Structures are given as structure tokens and as C-alpha cells.
Amino acid sequence: RKEVEQDPGPFNVPEGATVAFNCTYSNSASQSFFWYRQDCRKEPKLLMSVYSSGNEDGRFTAQLNRASQYISLLIRDSKLSDSATYLCVVDMGGNEKLTFGTGTRLTIIP
Amino acid sequence: GAVVSQHPSWVICKSGTSVKIECRSLDFQATTMFWYRQFPKQSLMLMATSNEGSKATYEQGVEKDKFLINHASLTLSTLTVTSAHPEDSSFYICSASSPNRGGSYTYEQYFGPGTRLTVT
């Protein structure tokens, strides 16, 4: 089983729609959780940290379910600029060493 | 967010030569930086942790004599790929952690723009 597992997609979604991504992680002792986005041939950019209580930033909502070892990202009112690969990232040891999922490719269609 | 820079952004070198990549945290001090590698269509893989003032720690399977890391100051880490071969061609990305001022976690990690290395 991969340490951090994501549906690779691709997800092709019409502009304005709502899209949700899921991610599971293998280590129940994992400490910190993040969503990054990566554009083609660019570095990952931090989208949001994921907190136990769930958190929202504008059109983006992240949730964490520790019991199920599951993280989600919801994007509402999707825009063309949301097209990217979304990376689920976990700090498993609490030592700032990040483990990346393979990413979910999202394309927003006009 | 915090800013991390990398130089060069791309480099082409001949097999057998060495290449040095610099990673700088521009608006914060980083006692720890990280070096990752990403092959096409794959996820980022951590290579090593760069510690200011001490030796780097390498992940399993990464040759420390081939990938030399120096963390000379709180804002600069360098990765030298020695005797590069075509199989070392990859996207090398550094990151640094900046204190998270507002959230539940103590840090957030930011990435440099990456260095695309091609060994011919």
C-alpha cells in the first residue's frame, strides 16, 4: 500500500462546478497534513494546511478524518485557473519530512 | 507565503561533470532545508535533509557521496551532483519550513522553483 494514496484522475470538470478530491494515508501517527497544487513543470505551491477541525479558505475546504486516515479537498465554483495537479502531502513523523501523493490532475473546461 | 529561490533554474551538462544547485530562503531563516527530486509523471521524493551547521541526513537509497549537501548559513543550502550521469537527469526542488503564524501547525513548508537538470 502506498504511504499516501490519491486518485490520479484526470478530472475534467466544467467551469463553475464543485469538485472533490480524496486522499488516504497509511501511517496513523501522521502529524501534519497539507494540500499543494503543482502546475506543469513548476514547483508545488502550498494551497492550505489541513486541520483536525476542518478549515476553509475562500472556495477551498479541507477536511481531515484521523479515524479513517482520510483527507479531502473541496473546490467550489471552479475556475479555469484551478486547472493543476493537486498533491496530498503528509508529515508522517512530525519531523517536517513530507511524503507526497502522486497527485490528482484537474482540468476545468470552459 | 515565504519565498524560496533556487539557482540555476535549468542546466545542461555533460556526463561526468559536477553541477551545483543553490537554494535560498529570502525572507526568513531556515535551520533545516530539504532536497527533493521529481522524475516525469512521478511524485516528489525526498532525497535528504540539510541541517545548518551539521551534516545532511540522507534518505534510504540516496548516495551521500554523489549528492553533496552543504548548509553554510541559515539562508543557503547547496546540492552538488557529482559525476553526473544521464540517469541523474531530473527536476531537483528544495524546500524550507517557515513558522506558521496563524494555524495549528508550527510550520508550513515552501518550495523553490526547481532546477531542471539534463545530463547528456
JSON list of C-alpha atoms in Angstrom, two decimals:
[
{"chain": "A", "resi": 1, "resn": "ARG", "atom": "CA", "xyz": [0.00, 0.00, 0.00]},
{"chain": "A", "resi": 2, "resn": "LYS", "atom": "CA", "xyz": [1.31, 3.45, -0.89]},
{"chain": "A", "resi": 3, "resn": "GLU", "atom": "CA", "xyz": [2.03, 5.74, 2.04]},
{"chain": "A", "resi": 4, "resn": "VAL", "atom": "CA", "xyz": [-0.13, 8.49, 0.56]},
{"chain": "A", "resi": 5, "resn": "GLU", "atom": "CA", "xyz": [-2.68, 7.47, -2.00]},
{"chain": "A", "resi": 6, "resn": "GLN", "atom": "CA", "xyz": [-4.71, 9.63, -4.36]},
{"chain": "A", "resi": 7, "resn": "ASP", "atom": "CA", "xyz": [-6.93, 9.03, -7.36]},
{"chain": "A", "resi": 8, "resn": "PRO", "atom": "CA", "xyz": [-4.70, 10.21, -10.23]},
{"chain": "A", "resi": 9, "resn": "GLY", "atom": "CA", "xyz": [-7.65, 11.34, -12.34]},
{"chain": "A", "resi": 10, "resn": "PRO", "atom": "CA", "xyz": [-7.76, 13.11, -14.68]},
{"chain": "A", "resi": 11, "resn": "PHE", "atom": "CA", "xyz": [-10.82, 15.01, -13.57]},
{"chain": "A", "resi": 12, "resn": "ASN", "atom": "CA", "xyz": [-12.36, 17.10, -16.34]},
{"chain": "A", "resi": 13, "resn": "VAL", "atom": "CA", "xyz": [-14.89, 19.45, -14.79]},
{"chain": "A", "resi": 14, "resn": "PRO", "atom": "CA", "xyz": [-16.96, 22.30, -16.27]},
{"chain": "A", "resi": 15, "resn": "GLU", "atom": "CA", "xyz": [-16.29, 25.80, -15.04]},
{"chain": "A", "resi": 16, "resn": "GLY", "atom": "CA", "xyz": [-18.41, 26.70, -12.04]},
{"chain": "A", "resi": 17, "resn": "ALA", "atom": "CA", "xyz": [-18.83, 23.13, -10.85]},
{"chain": "A", "resi": 18, "resn": "THR", "atom": "CA", "xyz": [-17.83, 21.73, -7.47]},
{"chain": "A", "resi": 19, "resn": "VAL", "atom": "CA", "xyz": [-15.13, 19.09, -7.37]},
{"chain": "A", "resi": 20, "resn": "ALA", "atom": "CA", "xyz": [-13.83, 16.95, -4.50]},
{"chain": "A", "resi": 21, "resn": "PHE", "atom": "CA", "xyz": [-10.57, 15.09, -4.11]},
{"chain": "A", "resi": 22, "resn": "ASN", "atom": "CA", "xyz": [-9.79, 12.38, -1.60]},
{"chain": "A", "resi": 23, "resn": "CYS", "atom": "CA", "xyz": [-6.58, 11.08, -0.15]},
{"chain": "A", "resi": 24, "resn": "THR", "atom": "CA", "xyz": [-5.71, 8.29, 2.26]},
{"chain": "A", "resi": 25, "resn": "TYR", "atom": "CA", "xyz": [-2.55, 7.86, 4.26]},
{"chain": "A", "resi": 26, "resn": "SER", "atom": "CA", "xyz": [-1.07, 4.73, 5.78]},
{"chain": "A", "resi": 27, "resn": "ASN", "atom": "CA", "xyz": [0.58, 5.94, 8.99]},
{"chain": "A", "resi": 28, "resn": "SER", "atom": "CA", "xyz": [-1.89, 6.55, 11.77]},
{"chain": "A", "resi": 29, "resn": "ALA", "atom": "CA", "xyz": [0.72, 8.53, 13.70]},
{"chain": "A", "resi": 30, "resn": "SER", "atom": "CA", "xyz": [0.97, 11.16, 10.98]},
{"chain": "A", "resi": 31, "resn": "GLN", "atom": "CA", "xyz": [1.18, 14.64, 12.36]},
{"chain": "A", "resi": 32, "resn": "SER", "atom": "CA", "xyz": [0.53, 17.29, 9.73]},
{"chain": "A", "resi": 33, "resn": "PHE", "atom": "CA", "xyz": [-1.41, 17.39, 6.51]},
{"chain": "A", "resi": 34, "resn": "PHE", "atom": "CA", "xyz": [-1.37, 19.71, 3.53]},
{"chain": "A", "resi": 35, "resn": "TRP", "atom": "CA", "xyz": [-2.75, 20.24, 0.07]},
{"chain": "A", "resi": 36, "resn": "TYR", "atom": "CA", "xyz": [-0.38, 21.64, -2.54]},
{"chain": "A", "resi": 37, "resn": "ARG", "atom": "CA", "xyz": [-1.03, 22.44, -6.17]},
{"chain": "A", "resi": 38, "resn": "GLN", "atom": "CA", "xyz": [1.53, 21.93, -8.88]},
{"chain": "A", "resi": 39, "resn": "ASP", "atom": "CA", "xyz": [1.31, 23.40, -12.35]},
{"chain": "A", "resi": 40, "resn": "CYS", "atom": "CA", "xyz": [3.04, 21.68, -15.24]},
{"chain": "A", "resi": 41, "resn": "ARG", "atom": "CA", "xyz": [6.84, 21.78, -14.89]},
{"chain": "A", "resi": 42, "resn": "LYS", "atom": "CA", "xyz": [6.62, 24.06, -11.84]},
{"chain": "A", "resi": 43, "resn": "GLU", "atom": "CA", "xyz": [7.24, 23.66, -8.14]},
{"chain": "A", "resi": 44, "resn": "PRO", "atom": "CA", "xyz": [4.47, 22.71, -5.69]},
{"chain": "A", "resi": 45, "resn": "LYS", "atom": "CA", "xyz": [2.74, 25.68, -4.08]},
{"chain": "A", "resi": 46, "resn": "LEU", "atom": "CA", "xyz": [1.07, 25.40, -0.69]},
{"chain": "A", "resi": 47, "resn": "LEU", "atom": "CA", "xyz": [-2.70, 25.62, -1.09]},
{"chain": "A", "resi": 48, "resn": "MET", "atom": "CA", "xyz": [-3.69, 25.02, 2.50]},
{"chain": "A", "resi": 49, "resn": "SER", "atom": "CA", "xyz": [-2.82, 23.17, 5.65]},
{"chain": "A", "resi": 50, "resn": "VAL", "atom": "CA", "xyz": [-5.44, 20.71, 6.86]},
{"chain": "A", "resi": 51, "resn": "TYR", "atom": "CA", "xyz": [-6.51, 20.93, 10.47]},
{"chain": "A", "resi": 52, "resn": "SER", "atom": "CA", "xyz": [-8.40, 18.40, 12.56]},
{"chain": "A", "resi": 53, "resn": "SER", "atom": "CA", "xyz": [-11.46, 20.61, 12.78]},
{"chain": "A", "resi": 54, "resn": "GLY", "atom": "CA", "xyz": [-11.54, 21.19, 9.04]},
{"chain": "A", "resi": 55, "resn": "ASN", "atom": "CA", "xyz": [-10.77, 24.53, 7.51]},
{"chain": "A", "resi": 56, "resn": "GLU", "atom": "CA", "xyz": [-11.93, 26.76, 4.72]},
{"chain": "A", "resi": 57, "resn": "ASP", "atom": "CA", "xyz": [-10.15, 29.33, 2.59]},
{"chain": "A", "resi": 58, "resn": "GLY", "atom": "CA", "xyz": [-12.42, 31.05, 0.13]},
{"chain": "A", "resi": 59, "resn": "ARG", "atom": "CA", "xyz": [-13.66, 28.46, -2.37]},
{"chain": "A", "resi": 60, "resn": "PHE", "atom": "CA", "xyz": [-11.49, 25.73, -0.86]},
{"chain": "A", "resi": 61, "resn": "THR", "atom": "CA", "xyz": [-12.45, 23.48, 2.04]},
{"chain": "A", "resi": 62, "resn": "ALA", "atom": "CA", "xyz": [-10.19, 20.82, 3.53]},
{"chain": "A", "resi": 63, "resn": "GLN", "atom": "CA", "xyz": [-11.19, 18.12, 5.98]},
{"chain": "A", "resi": 64, "resn": "LEU", "atom": "CA", "xyz": [-9.28, 15.53, 7.96]},
{"chain": "A", "resi": 65, "resn": "ASN", "atom": "CA", "xyz": [-10.66, 12.29, 9.34]},
{"chain": "A", "resi": 66, "resn": "ARG", "atom": "CA", "xyz": [-8.00, 10.76, 11.55]},
{"chain": "A", "resi": 67, "resn": "ALA", "atom": "CA", "xyz": [-10.04, 7.66, 12.39]},
{"chain": "A", "resi": 68, "resn": "SER", "atom": "CA", "xyz": [-10.32, 6.76, 8.70]},
{"chain": "A", "resi": 69, "resn": "GLN", "atom": "CA", "xyz": [-6.90, 8.23, 7.80]},
{"chain": "A", "resi": 70, "resn": "TYR", "atom": "CA", "xyz": [-8.55, 10.25, 5.12]},
{"chain": "A", "resi": 71, "resn": "ILE", "atom": "CA", "xyz": [-8.14, 13.83, 3.83]},
{"chain": "A", "resi": 72, "resn": "SER", "atom": "CA", "xyz": [-10.36, 15.66, 1.42]},
{"chain": "A", "resi": 73, "resn": "LEU", "atom": "CA", "xyz": [-10.29, 18.87, -0.59]},
{"chain": "A", "resi": 74, "resn": "LEU", "atom": "CA", "xyz": [-13.42, 20.52, -1.95]},
{"chain": "A", "resi": 75, "resn": "ILE", "atom": "CA", "xyz": [-13.29, 23.25, -4.59]},
{"chain": "A", "resi": 76, "resn": "ARG", "atom": "CA", "xyz": [-16.47, 25.23, -5.15]},
{"chain": "A", "resi": 77, "resn": "ASP", "atom": "CA", "xyz": [-17.32, 27.43, -8.14]},
{"chain": "A", "resi": 78, "resn": "SER", "atom": "CA", "xyz": [-14.29, 26.10, -10.01]},
{"chain": "A", "resi": 79, "resn": "LYS", "atom": "CA", "xyz": [-12.40, 28.47, -12.29]},
{"chain": "A", "resi": 80, "resn": "LEU", "atom": "CA", "xyz": [-10.18, 27.89, -15.29]},
{"chain": "A", "resi": 81, "resn": "SER", "atom": "CA", "xyz": [-7.18, 28.89, -13.17]},
{"chain": "A", "resi": 82, "resn": "ASP", "atom": "CA", "xyz": [-7.86, 25.95, -10.85]},
{"chain": "A", "resi": 83, "resn": "SER", "atom": "CA", "xyz": [-6.56, 23.58, -13.53]},
{"chain": "A", "resi": 84, "resn": "ALA", "atom": "CA", "xyz": [-3.49, 21.93, -12.00]},
{"chain": "A", "resi": 85, "resn": "THR", "atom": "CA", "xyz": [-2.32, 18.80, -10.25]},
{"chain": "A", "resi": 86, "resn": "TYR", "atom": "CA", "xyz": [-3.37, 18.68, -6.59]},
{"chain": "A", "resi": 87, "resn": "LEU", "atom": "CA", "xyz": [-0.97, 16.98, -4.23]},
{"chain": "A", "resi": 88, "resn": "CYS", "atom": "CA", "xyz": [-1.93, 15.44, -0.93]},
{"chain": "A", "resi": 89, "resn": "VAL", "atom": "CA", "xyz": [1.04, 15.78, 1.41]},
{"chain": "A", "resi": 90, "resn": "VAL", "atom": "CA", "xyz": [1.60, 14.25, 4.83]},
{"chain": "A", "resi": 91, "resn": "ASP", "atom": "CA", "xyz": [4.23, 14.73, 7.51]},
{"chain": "A", "resi": 92, "resn": "MET", "atom": "CA", "xyz": [4.24, 11.22, 8.93]},
{"chain": "A", "resi": 93, "resn": "GLY", "atom": "CA", "xyz": [6.95, 11.53, 11.53]},
{"chain": "A", "resi": 94, "resn": "GLY", "atom": "CA", "xyz": [6.39, 15.02, 12.82]},
{"chain": "A", "resi": 95, "resn": "ASN", "atom": "CA", "xyz": [9.88, 15.90, 11.61]},
{"chain": "A", "resi": 96, "resn": "GLU", "atom": "CA", "xyz": [8.89, 18.09, 8.65]},
{"chain": "A", "resi": 97, "resn": "LYS", "atom": "CA", "xyz": [9.81, 15.35, 6.15]},
{"chain": "A", "resi": 98, "resn": "LEU", "atom": "CA", "xyz": [6.95, 15.40, 3.70]},
{"chain": "A", "resi": 99, "resn": "THR", "atom": "CA", "xyz": [5.52, 12.41, 1.85]},
{"chain": "A", "resi": 100, "resn": "PHE", "atom": "CA", "xyz": [3.72, 13.27, -1.36]},
{"chain": "A", "resi": 101, "resn": "GLY", "atom": "CA", "xyz": [0.88, 11.54, -3.10]},
{"chain": "A", "resi": 102, "resn": "THR", "atom": "CA", "xyz": [1.18, 11.14, -6.84]},
{"chain": "A", "resi": 103, "resn": "GLY", "atom": "CA", "xyz": [-1.33, 13.92, -7.35]},
{"chain": "A", "resi": 104, "resn": "THR", "atom": "CA", "xyz": [-4.75, 14.31, -8.91]},
{"chain": "A", "resi": 105, "resn": "ARG", "atom": "CA", "xyz": [-4.89, 16.05, -12.26]},
{"chain": "A", "resi": 106, "resn": "LEU", "atom": "CA", "xyz": [-7.74, 18.55, -12.60]},
{"chain": "A", "resi": 107, "resn": "THR", "atom": "CA", "xyz": [-8.76, 20.31, -15.80]},
{"chain": "A", "resi": 108, "resn": "ILE", "atom": "CA", "xyz": [-11.52, 22.93, -15.74]},
{"chain": "A", "resi": 109, "resn": "ILE", "atom": "CA", "xyz": [-13.37, 23.11, -19.02]},
{"chain": "A", "resi": 110, "resn": "PRO", "atom": "CA", "xyz": [-14.83, 26.44, -20.22]},
{"chain": "B", "resi": 1, "resn": "GLY", "atom": "CA", "xyz": [3.80, 32.93, 1.97]},
{"chain": "B", "resi": 2, "resn": "ALA", "atom": "CA", "xyz": [7.54, 32.71, 2.41]},
{"chain": "B", "resi": 3, "resn": "VAL", "atom": "CA", "xyz": [9.90, 32.89, -0.57]},
{"chain": "B", "resi": 4, "resn": "VAL", "atom": "CA", "xyz": [12.47, 30.30, -1.52]},
{"chain": "B", "resi": 5, "resn": "SER", "atom": "CA", "xyz": [14.70, 30.77, -4.54]},
{"chain": "B", "resi": 6, "resn": "GLN", "atom": "CA", "xyz": [16.80, 28.31, -6.48]},
{"chain": "B", "resi": 7, "resn": "HIS", "atom": "CA", "xyz": [19.60, 28.77, -8.96]},
{"chain": "B", "resi": 8, "resn": "PRO", "atom": "CA", "xyz": [20.04, 27.83, -11.72]},
{"chain": "B", "resi": 9, "resn": "SER", "atom": "CA", "xyz": [16.54, 27.17, -13.00]},
{"chain": "B", "resi": 10, "resn": "TRP", "atom": "CA", "xyz": [17.87, 24.78, -15.61]},
{"chain": "B", "resi": 11, "resn": "VAL", "atom": "CA", "xyz": [21.22, 23.30, -16.52]},
{"chain": "B", "resi": 12, "resn": "ILE", "atom": "CA", "xyz": [22.54, 21.02, -19.22]},
{"chain": "B", "resi": 13, "resn": "CYS", "atom": "CA", "xyz": [25.83, 19.29, -18.54]},
{"chain": "B", "resi": 14, "resn": "LYS", "atom": "CA", "xyz": [27.96, 16.53, -19.96]},
{"chain": "B", "resi": 15, "resn": "SER", "atom": "CA", "xyz": [28.20, 13.14, -18.35]},
{"chain": "B", "resi": 16, "resn": "GLY", "atom": "CA", "xyz": [30.93, 13.02, -15.72]},
{"chain": "B", "resi": 17, "resn": "THR", "atom": "CA", "xyz": [30.80, 16.67, -14.74]},
{"chain": "B", "resi": 18, "resn": "SER", "atom": "CA", "xyz": [29.51, 18.10, -11.45]},
{"chain": "B", "resi": 19, "resn": "VAL", "atom": "CA", "xyz": [26.66, 20.53, -11.03]},
{"chain": "B", "resi": 20, "resn": "LYS", "atom": "CA", "xyz": [25.94, 22.77, -8.04]},
{"chain": "B", "resi": 21, "resn": "ILE", "atom": "CA", "xyz": [22.42, 23.94, -7.24]},
{"chain": "B", "resi": 22, "resn": "GLU", "atom": "CA", "xyz": [21.74, 26.72, -4.72]},
{"chain": "B", "resi": 23, "resn": "CYS", "atom": "CA", "xyz": [18.67, 27.09, -2.55]},
{"chain": "B", "resi": 24, "resn": "ARG", "atom": "CA", "xyz": [18.00, 30.29, -0.61]},
{"chain": "B", "resi": 25, "resn": "SER", "atom": "CA", "xyz": [15.30, 31.34, 1.82]},
{"chain": "B", "resi": 26, "resn": "LEU", "atom": "CA", "xyz": [14.78, 35.02, 1.01]},
{"chain": "B", "resi": 27, "resn": "ASP", "atom": "CA", "xyz": [12.67, 36.41, 3.82]},
{"chain": "B", "resi": 28, "resn": "PHE", "atom": "CA", "xyz": [13.20, 34.01, 6.69]},
{"chain": "B", "resi": 29, "resn": "GLN", "atom": "CA", "xyz": [15.91, 31.92, 8.28]},
{"chain": "B", "resi": 30, "resn": "ALA", "atom": "CA", "xyz": [15.81, 28.18, 7.81]},
{"chain": "B", "resi": 31, "resn": "THR", "atom": "CA", "xyz": [17.85, 25.89, 10.04]},
{"chain": "B", "resi": 32, "resn": "THR", "atom": "CA", "xyz": [16.54, 23.00, 8.00]},
{"chain": "B", "resi": 33, "resn": "MET", "atom": "CA", "xyz": [16.05, 22.72, 4.26]},
{"chain": "B", "resi": 34, "resn": "PHE", "atom": "CA", "xyz": [15.02, 19.72, 2.22]},
{"chain": "B", "resi": 35, "resn": "TRP", "atom": "CA", "xyz": [16.03, 18.45, -1.20]},
{"chain": "B", "resi": 36, "resn": "TYR", "atom": "CA", "xyz": [13.58, 16.57, -3.39]},
{"chain": "B", "resi": 37, "resn": "ARG", "atom": "CA", "xyz": [13.75, 15.01, -6.82]},
{"chain": "B", "resi": 38, "resn": "GLN", "atom": "CA", "xyz": [10.89, 14.53, -9.24]},
{"chain": "B", "resi": 39, "resn": "PHE", "atom": "CA", "xyz": [11.00, 12.33, -12.32]},
{"chain": "B", "resi": 40, "resn": "PRO", "atom": "CA", "xyz": [8.43, 12.83, -15.09]},
{"chain": "B", "resi": 41, "resn": "LYS", "atom": "CA", "xyz": [4.91, 11.77, -14.12]},
{"chain": "B", "resi": 42, "resn": "GLN", "atom": "CA", "xyz": [6.06, 10.82, -10.63]},
{"chain": "B", "resi": 43, "resn": "SER", "atom": "CA", "xyz": [5.62, 12.41, -7.25]},
{"chain": "B", "resi": 44, "resn": "LEU", "atom": "CA", "xyz": [8.31, 14.30, -5.39]},
{"chain": "B", "resi": 45, "resn": "MET", "atom": "CA", "xyz": [10.70, 12.07, -3.49]},
{"chain": "B", "resi": 46, "resn": "LEU", "atom": "CA", "xyz": [12.68, 13.36, -0.53]},
{"chain": "B", "resi": 47, "resn": "MET", "atom": "CA", "xyz": [16.41, 12.92, -1.05]},
{"chain": "B", "resi": 48, "resn": "ALA", "atom": "CA", "xyz": [17.92, 14.50, 2.04]},
{"chain": "B", "resi": 49, "resn": "THR", "atom": "CA", "xyz": [17.52, 16.89, 4.91]},
{"chain": "B", "resi": 50, "resn": "SER", "atom": "CA", "xyz": [20.01, 19.73, 5.01]},
{"chain": "B", "resi": 51, "resn": "ASN", "atom": "CA", "xyz": [20.90, 20.94, 8.50]},
{"chain": "B", "resi": 52, "resn": "GLU", "atom": "CA", "xyz": [22.63, 24.25, 9.11]},
{"chain": "B", "resi": 53, "resn": "GLY", "atom": "CA", "xyz": [25.95, 23.67, 10.81]},
{"chain": "B", "resi": 54, "resn": "SER", "atom": "CA", "xyz": [25.88, 19.88, 10.66]},
{"chain": "B", "resi": 55, "resn": "LYS", "atom": "CA", "xyz": [25.88, 17.02, 8.21]},
{"chain": "B", "resi": 56, "resn": "ALA", "atom": "CA", "xyz": [22.93, 16.34, 5.98]},
{"chain": "B", "resi": 57, "resn": "THR", "atom": "CA", "xyz": [20.83, 13.24, 6.56]},
{"chain": "B", "resi": 58, "resn": "TYR", "atom": "CA", "xyz": [20.02, 11.18, 3.51]},
{"chain": "B", "resi": 59, "resn": "GLU", "atom": "CA", "xyz": [17.01, 9.04, 2.72]},
{"chain": "B", "resi": 60, "resn": "GLN", "atom": "CA", "xyz": [17.45, 5.36, 2.06]},
{"chain": "B", "resi": 61, "resn": "GLY", "atom": "CA", "xyz": [18.87, 4.69, -1.37]},
{"chain": "B", "resi": 62, "resn": "VAL", "atom": "CA", "xyz": [20.34, 8.15, -1.89]},
{"chain": "B", "resi": 63, "resn": "GLU", "atom": "CA", "xyz": [24.12, 8.16, -2.24]},
{"chain": "B", "resi": 64, "resn": "LYS", "atom": "CA", "xyz": [25.62, 10.78, 0.03]},
{"chain": "B", "resi": 65, "resn": "ASP", "atom": "CA", "xyz": [28.92, 10.80, -1.87]},
{"chain": "B", "resi": 66, "resn": "LYS", "atom": "CA", "xyz": [27.13, 11.53, -5.11]},
{"chain": "B", "resi": 67, "resn": "PHE", "atom": "CA", "xyz": [24.77, 14.20, -3.82]},
{"chain": "B", "resi": 68, "resn": "LEU", "atom": "CA", "xyz": [26.83, 16.52, -1.66]},
{"chain": "B", "resi": 69, "resn": "ILE", "atom": "CA", "xyz": [24.89, 18.91, 0.53]},
{"chain": "B", "resi": 70, "resn": "ASN", "atom": "CA", "xyz": [26.25, 21.94, 2.31]},
{"chain": "B", "resi": 71, "resn": "HIS", "atom": "CA", "xyz": [24.15, 24.19, 4.52]},
{"chain": "B", "resi": 72, "resn": "ALA", "atom": "CA", "xyz": [26.54, 27.06, 5.01]},
{"chain": "B", "resi": 73, "resn": "SER", "atom": "CA", "xyz": [24.18, 29.59, 6.55]},
{"chain": "B", "resi": 74, "resn": "LEU", "atom": "CA", "xyz": [20.63, 29.98, 7.79]},
{"chain": "B", "resi": 75, "resn": "THR", "atom": "CA", "xyz": [19.52, 31.08, 4.33]},
{"chain": "B", "resi": 76, "resn": "LEU", "atom": "CA", "xyz": [21.58, 28.96, 1.95]},
{"chain": "B", "resi": 77, "resn": "SER", "atom": "CA", "xyz": [21.85, 25.26, 1.16]},
{"chain": "B", "resi": 78, "resn": "THR", "atom": "CA", "xyz": [23.65, 23.81, -1.85]},
{"chain": "B", "resi": 79, "resn": "LEU", "atom": "CA", "xyz": [23.30, 20.45, -3.57]},
{"chain": "B", "resi": 80, "resn": "THR", "atom": "CA", "xyz": [26.16, 19.26, -5.76]},
{"chain": "B", "resi": 81, "resn": "VAL", "atom": "CA", "xyz": [25.51, 16.38, -8.12]},
{"chain": "B", "resi": 82, "resn": "THR", "atom": "CA", "xyz": [28.94, 14.86, -8.60]},
{"chain": "B", "resi": 83, "resn": "SER", "atom": "CA", "xyz": [29.98, 12.93, -11.71]},
{"chain": "B", "resi": 84, "resn": "ALA", "atom": "CA", "xyz": [26.53, 13.34, -13.17]},
{"chain": "B", "resi": 85, "resn": "HIS", "atom": "CA", "xyz": [25.13, 10.67, -15.48]},
{"chain": "B", "resi": 86, "resn": "PRO", "atom": "CA", "xyz": [22.07, 10.71, -17.75]},
{"chain": "B", "resi": 87, "resn": "GLU", "atom": "CA", "xyz": [20.03, 8.83, -15.13]},
{"chain": "B", "resi": 88, "resn": "ASP", "atom": "CA", "xyz": [20.53, 11.82, -12.79]},
{"chain": "B", "resi": 89, "resn": "SER", "atom": "CA", "xyz": [18.51, 13.99, -15.19]},
{"chain": "B", "resi": 90, "resn": "SER", "atom": "CA", "xyz": [15.55, 15.15, -13.15]},
{"chain": "B", "resi": 91, "resn": "PHE", "atom": "CA", "xyz": [13.77, 18.11, -11.57]},
{"chain": "B", "resi": 92, "resn": "TYR", "atom": "CA", "xyz": [15.50, 18.98, -8.31]},
{"chain": "B", "resi": 93, "resn": "ILE", "atom": "CA", "xyz": [13.50, 21.05, -5.83]},
{"chain": "B", "resi": 94, "resn": "CYS", "atom": "CA", "xyz": [14.45, 22.42, -2.45]},
{"chain": "B", "resi": 95, "resn": "SER", "atom": "CA", "xyz": [12.16, 23.49, 0.33]},
{"chain": "B", "resi": 96, "resn": "ALA", "atom": "CA", "xyz": [12.35, 25.27, 3.64]},
{"chain": "B", "resi": 97, "resn": "SER", "atom": "CA", "xyz": [9.98, 25.48, 6.57]},
{"chain": "B", "resi": 98, "resn": "SER", "atom": "CA", "xyz": [8.72, 28.80, 7.75]},
{"chain": "B", "resi": 99, "resn": "PRO", "atom": "CA", "xyz": [6.92, 29.22, 11.06]},
{"chain": "B", "resi": 100, "resn": "ASN", "atom": "CA", "xyz": [3.16, 29.11, 10.67]},
{"chain": "B", "resi": 101, "resn": "ARG", "atom": "CA", "xyz": [1.97, 32.24, 12.37]},
{"chain": "B", "resi": 102, "resn": "GLY", "atom": "CA", "xyz": [-1.72, 31.62, 12.28]},
{"chain": "B", "resi": 103, "resn": "GLY", "atom": "CA", "xyz": [-2.62, 27.97, 12.29]},
{"chain": "B", "resi": 104, "resn": "SER", "atom": "CA", "xyz": [-2.47, 24.85, 14.39]},
{"chain": "B", "resi": 105, "resn": "TYR", "atom": "CA", "xyz": [0.81, 23.63, 12.98]},
{"chain": "B", "resi": 106, "resn": "THR", "atom": "CA", "xyz": [4.16, 25.06, 13.88]},
{"chain": "B", "resi": 107, "resn": "TYR", "atom": "CA", "xyz": [5.36, 25.32, 10.31]},
{"chain": "B", "resi": 108, "resn": "GLU", "atom": "CA", "xyz": [4.46, 25.49, 6.66]},
{"chain": "B", "resi": 109, "resn": "GLN", "atom": "CA", "xyz": [6.90, 24.32, 4.02]},
{"chain": "B", "resi": 110, "resn": "TYR", "atom": "CA", "xyz": [7.63, 26.32, 0.89]},
{"chain": "B", "resi": 111, "resn": "PHE", "atom": "CA", "xyz": [9.34, 25.17, -2.26]},
{"chain": "B", "resi": 112, "resn": "GLY", "atom": "CA", "xyz": [11.85, 26.76, -4.54]},
{"chain": "B", "resi": 113, "resn": "PRO", "atom": "CA", "xyz": [11.06, 26.99, -8.26]},
{"chain": "B", "resi": 114, "resn": "GLY", "atom": "CA", "xyz": [13.16, 23.93, -9.01]},
{"chain": "B", "resi": 115, "resn": "THR", "atom": "CA", "xyz": [16.18, 23.17, -11.16]},
{"chain": "B", "resi": 116, "resn": "ARG", "atom": "CA", "xyz": [15.78, 21.07, -14.26]},
{"chain": "B", "resi": 117, "resn": "LEU", "atom": "CA", "xyz": [18.97, 19.08, -14.81]},
{"chain": "B", "resi": 118, "resn": "THR", "atom": "CA", "xyz": [19.70, 17.38, -18.11]},
{"chain": "B", "resi": 119, "resn": "VAL", "atom": "CA", "xyz": [22.83, 15.26, -18.38]},
{"chain": "B", "resi": 120, "resn": "THR", "atom": "CA", "xyz": [23.92, 14.43, -21.92]}
]
